[in-house]
């Protein structure tokens, strides 16, 4: 059974995702993580094991009031990624819509790469 408070917004269905990149010289980008909104309203992230470990401890935003977001917060977590990672070195994408394949994958279990 899913928690109604965690239900994704209609414009961000399960399979919607955010990618976080490390920015290198010039146009060089390295994918650090991809976090996908799941059917149960949570987010699951795959990517660099060390970065994923950091994400699972939560993202803290201090404005307007301090608050931490965990993958269990689903859409709010994806939105927090966008706010937390907007720098010259690490950048998160806007929330992207799912493709048909991503929607199917959002019902499965995803783990970090080692």
mmCIF file of C-alpha atoms in Angstrom:
data_model
loop_
_atom_site.group_PDB
_atom_site.id
_atom_site.type_symbol
_atom_site.label_atom_id
_atom_site.label_comp_id
_atom_site.label_asym_id
_atom_site.label_seq_id
_atom_site.Cartn_x
_atom_site.Cartn_y
_atom_site.Cartn_z
ATOM 1 C CA UNK A 1 0.000 0.000 0.000
ATOM 2 C CA UNK A 2 1.335 3.447 -0.852
ATOM 3 C CA UNK A 3 1.283 6.466 1.424
ATOM 4 C CA UNK A 4 -1.093 9.095 -0.059
ATOM 5 C CA UNK A 5 1.192 11.873 1.207
ATOM 6 C CA UNK A 6 3.949 10.497 -1.025
ATOM 7 C CA UNK A 7 1.940 10.215 -4.206
ATOM 8 C CA UNK A 8 3.729 11.868 -7.141
ATOM 9 C CA UNK A 9 2.221 15.004 -8.614
ATOM 10 C CA UNK A 10 0.352 14.336 -11.881
ATOM 11 C CA UNK A 11 2.945 16.300 -13.867
ATOM 12 C CA UNK A 12 5.746 14.176 -12.350
ATOM 13 C CA UNK A 13 4.620 10.544 -12.731
ATOM 14 C CA UNK A 14 6.654 7.545 -11.571
ATOM 15 C CA UNK A 15 9.784 7.265 -13.683
ATOM 16 C CA UNK A 16 10.451 11.022 -13.606
ATOM 17 C CA UNK A 17 14.107 11.588 -12.776
ATOM 18 C CA UNK A 18 16.912 14.007 -11.917
ATOM 19 C CA UNK A 19 20.533 13.466 -12.941
ATOM 20 C CA UNK A 20 23.460 14.955 -11.034
ATOM 21 C CA UNK A 21 26.691 15.662 -12.929
ATOM 22 C CA UNK A 22 30.215 16.628 -11.924
ATOM 23 C CA UNK A 23 31.362 19.385 -14.272
ATOM 24 C CA UNK A 24 34.912 19.166 -15.575
ATOM 25 C CA UNK A 25 36.928 21.275 -17.965
ATOM 26 C CA UNK A 26 35.177 22.610 -21.023
ATOM 27 C CA UNK A 27 32.141 20.516 -21.795
ATOM 28 C CA UNK A 28 33.273 17.454 -19.806
ATOM 29 C CA UNK A 29 30.512 16.056 -17.556
ATOM 30 C CA UNK A 30 30.513 12.919 -15.410
ATOM 31 C CA UNK A 31 27.222 11.416 -14.265
ATOM 32 C CA UNK A 32 27.309 11.031 -10.473
ATOM 33 C CA UNK A 33 23.740 9.892 -9.866
ATOM 34 C CA UNK A 34 20.358 9.378 -11.417
ATOM 35 C CA UNK A 35 17.426 9.511 -8.999
ATOM 36 C CA UNK A 36 14.102 8.141 -10.219
ATOM 37 C CA UNK A 37 10.643 8.645 -8.734
ATOM 38 C CA UNK A 38 9.156 5.242 -7.896
ATOM 39 C CA UNK A 39 5.574 3.967 -8.035
ATOM 40 C CA UNK A 40 5.355 4.092 -4.209
ATOM 41 C CA UNK A 41 6.280 7.800 -4.164
ATOM 42 C CA UNK A 42 9.884 7.350 -3.015
ATOM 43 C CA UNK A 43 13.044 8.064 -5.016
ATOM 44 C CA UNK A 44 15.749 5.522 -5.825
ATOM 45 C CA UNK A 45 19.224 6.595 -6.882
ATOM 46 C CA UNK A 46 21.933 4.809 -8.877
ATOM 47 C CA UNK A 47 25.432 5.946 -9.702
ATOM 48 C CA UNK A 48 28.723 6.607 -7.943
ATOM 49 C CA UNK A 49 28.628 4.566 -4.704
ATOM 50 C CA UNK A 50 30.218 7.298 -2.561
ATOM 51 C CA UNK A 51 27.882 9.988 -3.873
ATOM 52 C CA UNK A 52 24.839 7.713 -3.433
ATOM 53 C CA UNK A 53 25.910 7.065 0.171
ATOM 54 C CA UNK A 54 25.900 10.840 0.761
ATOM 55 C CA UNK A 55 22.447 11.195 -0.786
ATOM 56 C CA UNK A 56 20.976 8.483 1.446
ATOM 57 C CA UNK A 57 21.932 10.527 4.533
ATOM 58 C CA UNK A 58 19.770 13.349 3.191
ATOM 59 C CA UNK A 59 20.015 16.752 1.560
ATOM 60 C CA UNK A 60 19.708 19.745 3.860
ATOM 61 C CA UNK A 61 18.423 23.034 2.519
ATOM 62 C CA UNK A 62 18.616 26.039 4.833
ATOM 63 C CA UNK A 63 16.293 28.534 3.135
ATOM 64 C CA UNK A 64 13.644 29.553 4.084
ATOM 65 C CA UNK A 65 13.938 27.248 7.114
ATOM 66 C CA UNK A 66 16.395 24.358 7.572
ATOM 67 C CA UNK A 67 14.985 21.041 6.395
ATOM 68 C CA UNK A 68 16.439 17.702 5.347
ATOM 69 C CA UNK A 69 15.085 15.626 2.481
ATOM 70 C CA UNK A 70 15.569 11.867 2.130
ATOM 71 C CA UNK A 71 14.911 9.568 -0.833
ATOM 72 C CA UNK A 72 11.770 8.458 1.044
ATOM 73 C CA UNK A 73 10.426 11.998 0.438
ATOM 74 C CA UNK A 74 10.160 11.231 -3.288
ATOM 75 C CA UNK A 75 9.279 14.289 -5.356
ATOM 76 C CA UNK A 76 10.401 16.688 -2.601
ATOM 77 C CA UNK A 77 13.802 14.922 -2.641
ATOM 78 C CA UNK A 78 14.098 15.346 -6.426
ATOM 79 C CA UNK A 79 13.240 19.038 -6.055
ATOM 80 C CA UNK A 80 15.831 19.375 -3.269
ATOM 81 C CA UNK A 81 18.477 17.856 -5.569
ATOM 82 C CA UNK A 82 17.804 20.655 -8.047
ATOM 83 C CA UNK A 83 18.312 23.312 -5.369
ATOM 84 C CA UNK A 84 21.269 21.710 -3.599
ATOM 85 C CA UNK A 85 23.370 20.966 -6.679
ATOM 86 C CA UNK A 86 23.569 24.130 -8.773
ATOM 87 C CA UNK A 87 27.229 25.118 -8.797
ATOM 88 C CA UNK A 88 30.168 25.398 -11.149
ATOM 89 C CA UNK A 89 31.329 21.918 -10.065
ATOM 90 C CA UNK A 90 28.195 19.828 -9.513
ATOM 91 C CA UNK A 91 24.912 20.380 -11.298
ATOM 92 C CA UNK A 92 21.504 18.675 -11.123
ATOM 93 C CA UNK A 93 19.086 18.660 -14.036
ATOM 94 C CA UNK A 94 15.481 19.770 -13.852
ATOM 95 C CA UNK A 95 13.030 16.947 -13.204
ATOM 96 C CA UNK A 96 12.831 15.035 -16.487
ATOM 97 C CA UNK A 97 9.753 13.152 -17.719
ATOM 98 C CA UNK A 98 9.977 9.375 -17.924
ATOM 99 C CA UNK A 99 10.247 7.382 -21.110
ATOM 100 C CA UNK A 100 8.205 4.196 -21.449
ATOM 101 C CA UNK A 101 11.208 2.114 -20.348
ATOM 102 C CA UNK A 102 11.856 4.291 -17.309
ATOM 103 C CA UNK A 103 8.226 4.030 -16.185
ATOM 104 C CA UNK A 104 8.518 0.245 -16.216
ATOM 105 C CA UNK A 105 11.842 0.381 -14.366
ATOM 106 C CA UNK A 106 10.390 2.637 -11.661
ATOM 107 C CA UNK A 107 8.557 -0.310 -10.163
ATOM 108 C CA UNK A 108 11.740 -2.337 -9.655
ATOM 109 C CA UNK A 109 14.515 -2.147 -7.107
ATOM 110 C CA UNK A 110 17.561 -0.100 -8.003
ATOM 111 C CA UNK A 111 20.876 -0.060 -6.148
ATOM 112 C CA UNK A 112 24.115 1.890 -6.380
ATOM 113 C CA UNK A 113 27.016 0.835 -8.599
ATOM 114 C CA UNK A 114 30.116 -0.436 -6.856
#
